Coordinates of C-alpha atoms in Angstrom, one line a residue:
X184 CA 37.9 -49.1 37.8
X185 CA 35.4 -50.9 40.1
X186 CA 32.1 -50.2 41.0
X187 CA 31.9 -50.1 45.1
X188 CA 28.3 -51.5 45.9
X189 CA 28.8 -51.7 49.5
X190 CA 31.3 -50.1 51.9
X191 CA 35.2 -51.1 51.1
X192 CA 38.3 -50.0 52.6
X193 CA 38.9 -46.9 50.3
X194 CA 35.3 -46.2 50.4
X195 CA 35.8 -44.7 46.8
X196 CA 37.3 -46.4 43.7
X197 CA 40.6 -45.0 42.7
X198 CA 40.2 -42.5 40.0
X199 CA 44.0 -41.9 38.5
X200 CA 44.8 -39.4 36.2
X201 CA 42.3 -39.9 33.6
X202 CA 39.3 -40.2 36.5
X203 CA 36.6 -42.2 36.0
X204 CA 35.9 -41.0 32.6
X205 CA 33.7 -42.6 30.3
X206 CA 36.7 -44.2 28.8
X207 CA 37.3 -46.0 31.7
X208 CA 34.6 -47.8 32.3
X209 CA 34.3 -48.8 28.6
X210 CA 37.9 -50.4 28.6
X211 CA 37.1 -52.1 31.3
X212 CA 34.1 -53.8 30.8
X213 CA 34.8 -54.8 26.8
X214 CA 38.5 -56.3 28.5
X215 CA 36.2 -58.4 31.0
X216 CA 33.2 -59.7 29.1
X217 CA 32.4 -62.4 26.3
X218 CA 30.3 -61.5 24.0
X219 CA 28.1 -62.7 20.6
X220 CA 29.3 -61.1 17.1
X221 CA 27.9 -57.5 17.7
X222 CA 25.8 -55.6 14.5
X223 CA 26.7 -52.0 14.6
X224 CA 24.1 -51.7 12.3
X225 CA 21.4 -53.6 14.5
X226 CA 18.5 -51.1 15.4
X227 CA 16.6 -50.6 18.8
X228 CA 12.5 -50.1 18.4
X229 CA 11.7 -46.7 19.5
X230 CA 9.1 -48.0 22.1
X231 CA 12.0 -50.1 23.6
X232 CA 14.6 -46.8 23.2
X233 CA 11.5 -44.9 25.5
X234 CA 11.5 -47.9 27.6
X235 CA 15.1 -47.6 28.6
X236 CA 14.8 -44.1 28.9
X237 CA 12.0 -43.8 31.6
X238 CA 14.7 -46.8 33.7
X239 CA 17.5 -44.6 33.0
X240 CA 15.5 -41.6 34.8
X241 CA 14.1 -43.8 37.5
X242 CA 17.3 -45.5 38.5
X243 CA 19.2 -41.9 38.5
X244 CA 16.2 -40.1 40.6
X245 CA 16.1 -43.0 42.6
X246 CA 19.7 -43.6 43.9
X247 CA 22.1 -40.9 42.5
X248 CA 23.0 -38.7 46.2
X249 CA 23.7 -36.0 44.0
X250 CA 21.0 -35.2 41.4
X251 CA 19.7 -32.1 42.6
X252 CA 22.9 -30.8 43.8
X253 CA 23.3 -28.4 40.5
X254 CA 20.7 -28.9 38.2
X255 CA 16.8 -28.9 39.9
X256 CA 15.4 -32.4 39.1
X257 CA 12.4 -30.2 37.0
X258 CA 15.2 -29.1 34.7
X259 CA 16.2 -32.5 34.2
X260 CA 13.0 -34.0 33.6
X261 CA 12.2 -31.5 31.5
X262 CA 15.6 -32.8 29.6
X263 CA 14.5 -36.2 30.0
X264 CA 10.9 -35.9 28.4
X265 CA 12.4 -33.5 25.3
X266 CA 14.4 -36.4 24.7
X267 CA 11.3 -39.3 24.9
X268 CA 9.5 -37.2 22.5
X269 CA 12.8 -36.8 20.3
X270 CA 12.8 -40.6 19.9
X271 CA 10.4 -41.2 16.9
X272 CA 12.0 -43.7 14.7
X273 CA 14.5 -46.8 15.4
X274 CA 18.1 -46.1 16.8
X275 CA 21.4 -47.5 16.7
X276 CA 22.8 -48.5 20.2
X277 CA 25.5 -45.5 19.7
X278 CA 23.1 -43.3 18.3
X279 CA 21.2 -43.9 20.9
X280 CA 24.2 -43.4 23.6
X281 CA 24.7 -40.2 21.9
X282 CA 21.8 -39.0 22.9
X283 CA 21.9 -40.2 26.3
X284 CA 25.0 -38.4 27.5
X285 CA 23.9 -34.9 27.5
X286 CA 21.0 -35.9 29.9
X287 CA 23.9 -37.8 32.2
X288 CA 25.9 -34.7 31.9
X289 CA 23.2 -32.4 33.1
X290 CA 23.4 -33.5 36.6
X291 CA 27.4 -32.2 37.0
X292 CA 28.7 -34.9 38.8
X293 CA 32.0 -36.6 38.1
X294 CA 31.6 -40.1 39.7
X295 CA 28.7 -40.3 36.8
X296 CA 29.2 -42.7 33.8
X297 CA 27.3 -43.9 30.8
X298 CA 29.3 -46.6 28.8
X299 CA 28.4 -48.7 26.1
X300 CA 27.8 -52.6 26.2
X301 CA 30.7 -54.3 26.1
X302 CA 30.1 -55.6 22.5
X303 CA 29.6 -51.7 21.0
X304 CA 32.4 -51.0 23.3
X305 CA 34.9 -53.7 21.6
X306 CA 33.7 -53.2 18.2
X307 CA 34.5 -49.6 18.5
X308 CA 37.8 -49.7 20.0
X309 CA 38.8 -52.1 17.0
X310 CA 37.8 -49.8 14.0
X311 CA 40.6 -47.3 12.9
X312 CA 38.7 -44.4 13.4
X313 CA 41.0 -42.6 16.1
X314 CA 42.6 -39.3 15.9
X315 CA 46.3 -40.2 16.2
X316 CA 47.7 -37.2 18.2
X317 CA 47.9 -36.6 21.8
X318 CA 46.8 -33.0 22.4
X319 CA 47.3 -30.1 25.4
X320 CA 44.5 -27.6 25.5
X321 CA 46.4 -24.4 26.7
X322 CA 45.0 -21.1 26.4
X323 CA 41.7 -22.1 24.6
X324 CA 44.1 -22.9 21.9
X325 CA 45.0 -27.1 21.0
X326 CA 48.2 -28.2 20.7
X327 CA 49.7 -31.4 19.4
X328 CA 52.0 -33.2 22.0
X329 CA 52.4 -36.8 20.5
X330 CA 52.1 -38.0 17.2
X331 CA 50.8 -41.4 16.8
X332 CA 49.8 -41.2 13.2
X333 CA 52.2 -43.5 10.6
X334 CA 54.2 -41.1 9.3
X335 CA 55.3 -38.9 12.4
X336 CA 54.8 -35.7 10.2
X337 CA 53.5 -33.2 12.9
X338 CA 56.1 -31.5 14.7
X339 CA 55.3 -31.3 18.7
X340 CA 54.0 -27.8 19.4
X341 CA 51.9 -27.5 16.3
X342 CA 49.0 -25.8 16.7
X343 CA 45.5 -27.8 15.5
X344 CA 43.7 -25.5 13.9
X345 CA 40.5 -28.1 12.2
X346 CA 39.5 -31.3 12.4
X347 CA 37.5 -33.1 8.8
X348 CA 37.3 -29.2 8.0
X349 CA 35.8 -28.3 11.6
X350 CA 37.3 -25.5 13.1
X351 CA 39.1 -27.3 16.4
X352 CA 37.1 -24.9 18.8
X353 CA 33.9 -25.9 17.7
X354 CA 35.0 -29.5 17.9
X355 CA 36.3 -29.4 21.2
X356 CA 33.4 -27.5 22.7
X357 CA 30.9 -30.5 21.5
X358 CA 33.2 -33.1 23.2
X359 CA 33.2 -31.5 25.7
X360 CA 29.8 -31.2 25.9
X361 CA 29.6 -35.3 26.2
X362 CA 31.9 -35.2 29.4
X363 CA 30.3 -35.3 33.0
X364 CA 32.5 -33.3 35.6
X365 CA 31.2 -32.2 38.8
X366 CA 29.7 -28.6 38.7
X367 CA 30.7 -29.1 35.1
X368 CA 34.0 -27.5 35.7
X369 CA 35.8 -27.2 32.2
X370 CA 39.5 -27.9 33.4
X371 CA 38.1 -31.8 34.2
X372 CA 36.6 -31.7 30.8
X373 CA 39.6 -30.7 29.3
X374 CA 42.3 -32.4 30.9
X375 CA 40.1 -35.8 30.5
X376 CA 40.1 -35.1 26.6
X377 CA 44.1 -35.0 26.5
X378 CA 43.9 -38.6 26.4
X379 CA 44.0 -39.7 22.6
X380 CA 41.4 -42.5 23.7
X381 CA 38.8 -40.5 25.2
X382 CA 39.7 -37.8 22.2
X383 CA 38.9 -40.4 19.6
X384 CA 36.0 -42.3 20.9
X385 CA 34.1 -38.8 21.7
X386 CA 35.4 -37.6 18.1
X387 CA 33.7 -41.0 16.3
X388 CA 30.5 -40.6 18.4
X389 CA 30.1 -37.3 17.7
X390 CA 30.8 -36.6 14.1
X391 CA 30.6 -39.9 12.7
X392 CA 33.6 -43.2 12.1
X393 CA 36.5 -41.7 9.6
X394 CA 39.2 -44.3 8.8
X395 CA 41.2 -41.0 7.6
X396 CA 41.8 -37.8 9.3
X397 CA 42.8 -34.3 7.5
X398 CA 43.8 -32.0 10.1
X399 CA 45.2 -28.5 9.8
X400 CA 48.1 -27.5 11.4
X401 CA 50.6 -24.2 12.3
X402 CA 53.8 -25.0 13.0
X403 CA 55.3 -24.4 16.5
X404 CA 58.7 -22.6 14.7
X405 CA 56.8 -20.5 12.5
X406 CA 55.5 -21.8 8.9
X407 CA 52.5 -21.6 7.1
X408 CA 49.5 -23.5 7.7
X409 CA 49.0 -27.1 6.2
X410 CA 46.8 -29.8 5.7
X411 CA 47.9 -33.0 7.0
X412 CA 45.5 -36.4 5.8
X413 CA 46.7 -39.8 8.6
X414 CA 45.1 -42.9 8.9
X415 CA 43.0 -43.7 11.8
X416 CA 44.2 -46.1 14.3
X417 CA 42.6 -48.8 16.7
X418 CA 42.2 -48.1 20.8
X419 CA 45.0 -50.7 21.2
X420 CA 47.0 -48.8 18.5
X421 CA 46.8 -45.7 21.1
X422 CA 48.0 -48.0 23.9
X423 CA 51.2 -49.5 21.9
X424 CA 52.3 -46.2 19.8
X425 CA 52.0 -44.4 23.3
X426 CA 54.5 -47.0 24.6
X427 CA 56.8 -47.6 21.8
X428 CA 57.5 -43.6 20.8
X429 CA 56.5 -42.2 24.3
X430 CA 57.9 -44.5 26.4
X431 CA 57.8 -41.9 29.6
X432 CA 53.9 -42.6 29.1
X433 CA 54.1 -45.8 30.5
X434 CA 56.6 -45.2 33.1
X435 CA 55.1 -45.7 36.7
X436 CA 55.8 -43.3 39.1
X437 CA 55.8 -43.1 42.4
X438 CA 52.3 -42.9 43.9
X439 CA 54.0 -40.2 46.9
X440 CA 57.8 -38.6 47.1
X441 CA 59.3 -36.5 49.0
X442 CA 62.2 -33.6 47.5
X443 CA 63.6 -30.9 49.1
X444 CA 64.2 -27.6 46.7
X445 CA 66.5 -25.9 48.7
X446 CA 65.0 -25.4 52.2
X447 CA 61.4 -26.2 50.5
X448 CA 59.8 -29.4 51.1
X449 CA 58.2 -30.3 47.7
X450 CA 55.6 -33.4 48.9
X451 CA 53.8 -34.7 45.4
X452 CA 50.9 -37.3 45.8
X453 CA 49.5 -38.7 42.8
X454 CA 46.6 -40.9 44.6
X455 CA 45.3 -41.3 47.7
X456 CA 46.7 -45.0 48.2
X457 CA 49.5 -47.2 49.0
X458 CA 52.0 -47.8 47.1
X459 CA 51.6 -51.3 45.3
X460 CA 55.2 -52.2 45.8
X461 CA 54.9 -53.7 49.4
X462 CA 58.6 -52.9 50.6
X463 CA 57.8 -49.1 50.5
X464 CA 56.1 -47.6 53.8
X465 CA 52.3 -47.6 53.0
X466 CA 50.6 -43.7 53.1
X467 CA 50.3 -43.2 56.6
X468 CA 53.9 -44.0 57.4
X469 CA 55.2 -42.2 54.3
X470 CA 52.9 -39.0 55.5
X471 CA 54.2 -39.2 59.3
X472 CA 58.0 -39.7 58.5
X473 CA 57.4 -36.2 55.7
X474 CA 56.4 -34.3 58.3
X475 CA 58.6 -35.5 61.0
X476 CA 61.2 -34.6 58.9
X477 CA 60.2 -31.2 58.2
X478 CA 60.0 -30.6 62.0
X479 CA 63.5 -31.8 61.8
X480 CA 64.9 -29.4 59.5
X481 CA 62.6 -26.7 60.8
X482 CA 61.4 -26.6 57.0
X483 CA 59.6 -22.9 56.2
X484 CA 58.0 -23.6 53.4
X485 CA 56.2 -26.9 51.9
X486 CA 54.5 -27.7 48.1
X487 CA 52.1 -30.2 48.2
X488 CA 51.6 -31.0 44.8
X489 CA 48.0 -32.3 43.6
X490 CA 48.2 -31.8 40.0
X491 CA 46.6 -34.9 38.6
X492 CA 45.4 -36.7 41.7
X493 CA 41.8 -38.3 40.8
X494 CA 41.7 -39.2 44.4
X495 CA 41.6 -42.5 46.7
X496 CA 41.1 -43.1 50.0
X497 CA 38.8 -40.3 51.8
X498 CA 40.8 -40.9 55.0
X499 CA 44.1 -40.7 53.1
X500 CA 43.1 -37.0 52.0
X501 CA 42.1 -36.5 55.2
X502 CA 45.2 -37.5 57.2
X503 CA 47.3 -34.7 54.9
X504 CA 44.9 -32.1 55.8
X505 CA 45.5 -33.2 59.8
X506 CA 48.9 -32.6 59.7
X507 CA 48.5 -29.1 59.0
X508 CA 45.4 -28.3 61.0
X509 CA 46.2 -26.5 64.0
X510 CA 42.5 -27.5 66.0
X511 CA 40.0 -30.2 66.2
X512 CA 37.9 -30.1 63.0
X513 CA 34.9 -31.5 61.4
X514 CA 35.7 -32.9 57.4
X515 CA 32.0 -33.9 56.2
X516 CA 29.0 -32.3 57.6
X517 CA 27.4 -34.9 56.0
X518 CA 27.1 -38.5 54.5
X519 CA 24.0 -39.8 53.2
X520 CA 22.3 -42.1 50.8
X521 CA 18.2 -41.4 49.7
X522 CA 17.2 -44.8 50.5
X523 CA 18.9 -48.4 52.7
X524 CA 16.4 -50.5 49.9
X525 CA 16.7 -49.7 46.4
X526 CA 14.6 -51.2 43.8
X527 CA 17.3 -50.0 40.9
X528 CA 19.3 -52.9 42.1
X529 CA 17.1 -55.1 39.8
X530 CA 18.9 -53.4 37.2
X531 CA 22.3 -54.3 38.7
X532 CA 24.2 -57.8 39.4
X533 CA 24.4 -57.2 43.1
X534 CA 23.0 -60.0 45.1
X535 CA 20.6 -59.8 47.6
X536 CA 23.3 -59.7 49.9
X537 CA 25.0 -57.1 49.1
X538 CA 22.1 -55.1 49.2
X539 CA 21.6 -56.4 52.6
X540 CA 25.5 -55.2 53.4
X541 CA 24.9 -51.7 52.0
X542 CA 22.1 -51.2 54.0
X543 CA 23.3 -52.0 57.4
X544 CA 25.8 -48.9 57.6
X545 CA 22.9 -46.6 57.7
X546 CA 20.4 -45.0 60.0
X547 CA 17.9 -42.9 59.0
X548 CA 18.0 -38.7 60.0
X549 CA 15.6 -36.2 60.6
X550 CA 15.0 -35.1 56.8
X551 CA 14.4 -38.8 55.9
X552 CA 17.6 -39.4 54.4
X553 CA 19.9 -41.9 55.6
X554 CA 23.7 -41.4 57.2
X555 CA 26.5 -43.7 56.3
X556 CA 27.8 -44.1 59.6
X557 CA 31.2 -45.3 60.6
X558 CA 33.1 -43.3 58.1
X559 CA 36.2 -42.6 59.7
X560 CA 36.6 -39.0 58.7
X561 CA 32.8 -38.4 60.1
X562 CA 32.6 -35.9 63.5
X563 CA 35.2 -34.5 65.2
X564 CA 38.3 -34.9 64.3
X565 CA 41.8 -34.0 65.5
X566 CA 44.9 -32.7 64.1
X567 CA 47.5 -35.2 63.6
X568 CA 51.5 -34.9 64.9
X569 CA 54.0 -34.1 63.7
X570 CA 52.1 -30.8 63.1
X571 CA 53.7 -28.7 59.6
X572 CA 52.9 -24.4 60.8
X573 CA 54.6 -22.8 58.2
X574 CA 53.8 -21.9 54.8
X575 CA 52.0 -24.2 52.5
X576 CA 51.3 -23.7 48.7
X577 CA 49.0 -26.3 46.7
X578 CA 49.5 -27.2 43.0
X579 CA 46.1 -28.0 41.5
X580 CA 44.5 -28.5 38.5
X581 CA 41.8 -30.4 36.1
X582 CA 42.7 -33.7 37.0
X583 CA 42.3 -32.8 41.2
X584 CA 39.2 -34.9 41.8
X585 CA 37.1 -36.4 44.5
X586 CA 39.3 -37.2 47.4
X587 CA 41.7 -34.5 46.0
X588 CA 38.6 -32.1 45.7
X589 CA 37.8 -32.9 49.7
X590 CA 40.7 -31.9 51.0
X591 CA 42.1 -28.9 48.9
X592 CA 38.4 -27.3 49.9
X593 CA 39.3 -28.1 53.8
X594 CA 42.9 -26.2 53.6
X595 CA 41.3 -23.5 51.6
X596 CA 38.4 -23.0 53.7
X597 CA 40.6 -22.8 56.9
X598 CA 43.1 -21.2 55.2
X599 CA 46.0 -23.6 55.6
X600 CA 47.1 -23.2 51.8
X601 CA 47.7 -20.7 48.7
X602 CA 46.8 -22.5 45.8
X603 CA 48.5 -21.9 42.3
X604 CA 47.6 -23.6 38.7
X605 CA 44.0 -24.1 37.1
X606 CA 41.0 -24.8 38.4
X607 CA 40.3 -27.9 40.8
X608 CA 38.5 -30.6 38.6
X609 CA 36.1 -31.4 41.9
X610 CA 33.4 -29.4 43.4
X611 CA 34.1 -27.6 46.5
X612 CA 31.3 -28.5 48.9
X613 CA 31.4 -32.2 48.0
X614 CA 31.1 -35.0 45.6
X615 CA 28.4 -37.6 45.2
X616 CA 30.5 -41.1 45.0
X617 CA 31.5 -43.6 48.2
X618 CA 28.5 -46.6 47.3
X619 CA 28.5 -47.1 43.4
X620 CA 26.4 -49.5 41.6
X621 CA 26.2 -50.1 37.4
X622 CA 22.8 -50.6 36.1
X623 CA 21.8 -51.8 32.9
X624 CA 19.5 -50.5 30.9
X625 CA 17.5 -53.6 29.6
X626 CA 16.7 -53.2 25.9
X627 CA 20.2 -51.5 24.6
X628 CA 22.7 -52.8 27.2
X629 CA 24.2 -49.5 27.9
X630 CA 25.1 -48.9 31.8
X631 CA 25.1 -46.0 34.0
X632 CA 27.2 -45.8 36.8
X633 CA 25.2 -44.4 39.8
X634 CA 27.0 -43.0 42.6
X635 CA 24.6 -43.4 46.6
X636 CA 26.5 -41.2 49.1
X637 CA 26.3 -37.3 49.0
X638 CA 29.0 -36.5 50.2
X639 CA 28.9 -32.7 52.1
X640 CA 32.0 -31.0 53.5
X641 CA 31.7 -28.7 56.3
X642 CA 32.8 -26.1 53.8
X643 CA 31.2 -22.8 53.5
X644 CA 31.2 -19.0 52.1
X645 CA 32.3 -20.5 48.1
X646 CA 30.4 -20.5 45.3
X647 CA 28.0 -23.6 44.8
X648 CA 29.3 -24.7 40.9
X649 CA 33.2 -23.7 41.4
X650 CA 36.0 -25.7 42.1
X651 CA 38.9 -24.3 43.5
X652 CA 40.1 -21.0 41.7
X653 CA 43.6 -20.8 42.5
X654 CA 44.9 -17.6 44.3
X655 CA 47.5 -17.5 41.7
X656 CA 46.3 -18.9 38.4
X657 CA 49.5 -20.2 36.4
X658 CA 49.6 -21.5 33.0
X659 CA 52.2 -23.1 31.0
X660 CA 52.4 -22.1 27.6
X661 CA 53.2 -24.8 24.9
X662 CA 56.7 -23.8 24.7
X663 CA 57.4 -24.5 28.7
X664 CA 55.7 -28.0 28.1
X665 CA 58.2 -28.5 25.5
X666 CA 60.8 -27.5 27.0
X667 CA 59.9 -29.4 30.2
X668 CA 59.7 -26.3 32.6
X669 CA 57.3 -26.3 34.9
X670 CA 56.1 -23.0 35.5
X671 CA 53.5 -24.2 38.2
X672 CA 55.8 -25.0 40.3
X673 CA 58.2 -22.5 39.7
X674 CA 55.8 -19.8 40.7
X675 CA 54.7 -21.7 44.1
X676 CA 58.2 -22.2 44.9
X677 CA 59.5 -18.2 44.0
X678 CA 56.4 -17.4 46.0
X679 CA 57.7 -19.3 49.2
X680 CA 60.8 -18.1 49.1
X681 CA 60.3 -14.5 48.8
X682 CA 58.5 -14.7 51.8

């Protein structure tokens, strides 16, 4: 995942699947860095911890778009000066992360990271301290979907029941906890903790570096309960035991397809993008041909499945929207930034001139702020041919994010759509993303992502901290997901047809 300092094609980073979670970031920067033999046990003076604190405030406060748009910035100050006077004796750097991330999380917004230095990232990843199952949280209940432990003992469907003698609730509620998601919607939260890396570096963290798990378990079939002790693995364990006993895992699919179930059009897009394979039409041309063909047919009924989607291209979502808008339309009400000049960027590697780029796409407006102008989804803008007019459903779920968010909140609000699954992973009036910049915080190395642009969609008449809450809320049980069905999508389609 890339930071976007200035204004890029995409104007936001791709954020697939797994969005930019704090996992992310962390692979990335220990696969990118050199770095001296790091001391796990190395402490930070508390005056320096309070040090990187007030920066970590000032460089959110300063430049995050977003900050106020859930929590009041007295709340989080409040937050922030509970945890300076918390910080009374020495800290290790992830002791000290630990504490950082519920003040990150406070402020609800997705695009938001804290990561660890590249060197506590690397030496954590290479410790055998990960849980070695893949788990589906269905029902408020957690489920084991891959085992990755040595001996392959769990069954698929099990039920966890504890963690290291912690009830699985209680555990999954305080990684939760260390997530950011915008509004913090719980499906993101969730969805981002099926990954077995994300799982296992929030588990260490949080309650402390086992090289040995006991878990309790319930069989799927029926059983009694039983205690199961398995070795922790490595990060790069996670990546090859995925691969070698779950090879679908590491299949790529399609970034957009086009099936037809009967006389339904079922259109999935996984990312806002083009497909990296350059012989296949990029998005736009994929998107026009769909619909073209739908007008074709004289298709009645179409799925646009989003399930997953962690957005792209704001244009890209835009251009879907178009094609079913009947009427010129406005997408953002809004796109600002607080400031063209930013003294965080002292914090940051961008050069002079890239703060010189980021600041000539703006023009300050009448509440002081500034607009990002030349956005091509900013003012009017017009419905695109070939137009789809019949009936549309829209699969969504915790993974739907950003881009995703934008424009599922534009069909819904115009009501161009009936949406069925779980709740959309991205707030309804907006995100806080386009501009990013990673800061460092000088004394422990630890970075924060900070997102510029608010982004505002001319959206109204929702609540402020929702996403999307599907007309028909669907969820599979763990006996569809192992049996492949996909009851989502079965209910969108029997709703179609019936009418």
């Amino acid at each position: 995942m890339n930071k976007v300092p200035r204004r890029s094609t995409p104007w936001k980073t791709v954020i697939a699947g797994l969005g930019l979670t704090i996992a992310a970031v962390i692979v990335l920067a220990a696969a990118v860095q050199e770095r001296p033999p790091f001391d796990p046990a190395r402490t930070i003076p508390v005056e320096a911890l309070r040090e990187d604190l007030a920066v970590l405030w000032d460089v959110l406060e300063e430049g995050h778009g977003g900050f106020e748009r859930y929590t009041p910035a007295g709340v989080l100050k409040k937050m922030f000066d509970e945890a300076r006077d918390g910080l009374t004796a020495p800290l290790t750097e992830y002791e000290f992360y630990k504490r950082l991330l519920p003040l990150v999380v406070a402020i609800k917004d997705g695009h938001t990271q804290l990561a660890l230095s590249g060197a506590a990232a690397s030496h954590l990843d290479a410790r055998p301290v990960f849980l070695p199952f893949g788990l589906r949280f269905l029902g408020g209940k957690a489920y084991v979907v891959r085992d990755l432990s040595s001996d392959a003992s769990v069954a698929a469907g099990s039920e966890l029941l504890a963690i290291d003698g912690k009830p699985v609730a209680e555990v999954v509620e305080a990684l939760a906890a260390l997530l950011p998601s915008d509004a913090g919607i719980r499906t993101a939260q969730l969805r981002r903790l099926e990954y077995p890396a994300v799982f296992g570096r929030l588990l260490a963290l949080r309650f402390g570096w086992r090289e040995e798990h006991s878990v309790r378990v319930r069989p799927f079939a029926g059983g009694e309960e039983r205690e199961v002790v398995a070795p922790g693995i490595t990060a790069a364990d996670v990546v090859r035991l995925l691969r070698e006993r779950y090879p679908e895992t590491a299949e790529r699919r399609p970034v957009y397809d086009l099936a037809f179930r009967g006389e339904t059009a079922v259109l999935t897009i996984r990312g806002f993008g083009d497909e990296p394979d350059k012989s296949k039409p990029r998005y736009p041309e994929f998107l026009k041909a769909a619909f073209r063909s739908f007008e074709e047919k004289r298709t009645p009924g179409l799925v646009i499945d989003l399930r997953g989607n962690g957005g792209g291209r704001d244009e890209y979502g835009k251009l879907l929207f178009a094609h079913v808008m009947d009427r010129p339309f406005l997408y953002y009400w809004a796109l600002e930034t607080k400031k063209d000049r930013y003294d965080l960027f002292r914090y940051t590697g961008e050069t002079e001139a890239a703060a010189k780029e980021l600041s000539q796409p703006l023009k300050k407006n009448a509440r002081g702020w500034f607009d990002v102008l030349g956005h091509p989804n900013s003012g009017l803008q017009q419905p695109e041919e070939p137009r789809f007019a019949g009936r549309v459903a829209i699969l969504v779920d915790g993974g739907s994010f950003s881009a995703t968010g934008e424009t599922t909140s534009l069909f819904h609000h115009h009501k161009k759509a009936v949406f069925f699954g779980e709740e959309c992973g991205s707030g309804y009036y907006g995100n806080t993303s386009g501009f990013m910049v990673m800061a460092t915080l000088p004394r422990s190395g630890i970075r924060v992502r900070v997102p510029l642009v608010l982004y505002t969609m001319a959206v109204e008449g929702y609540p402020k901290d929702r996403g999307i809450v599907p007309d028909f809320p669907v969820a599979p049980t763990i006996g569809d997901v192992l049996a492949g069905r996909d009851v989502v999508m079965e209910r969108a389609l029997a709703w179609l047809e019936k009418r």
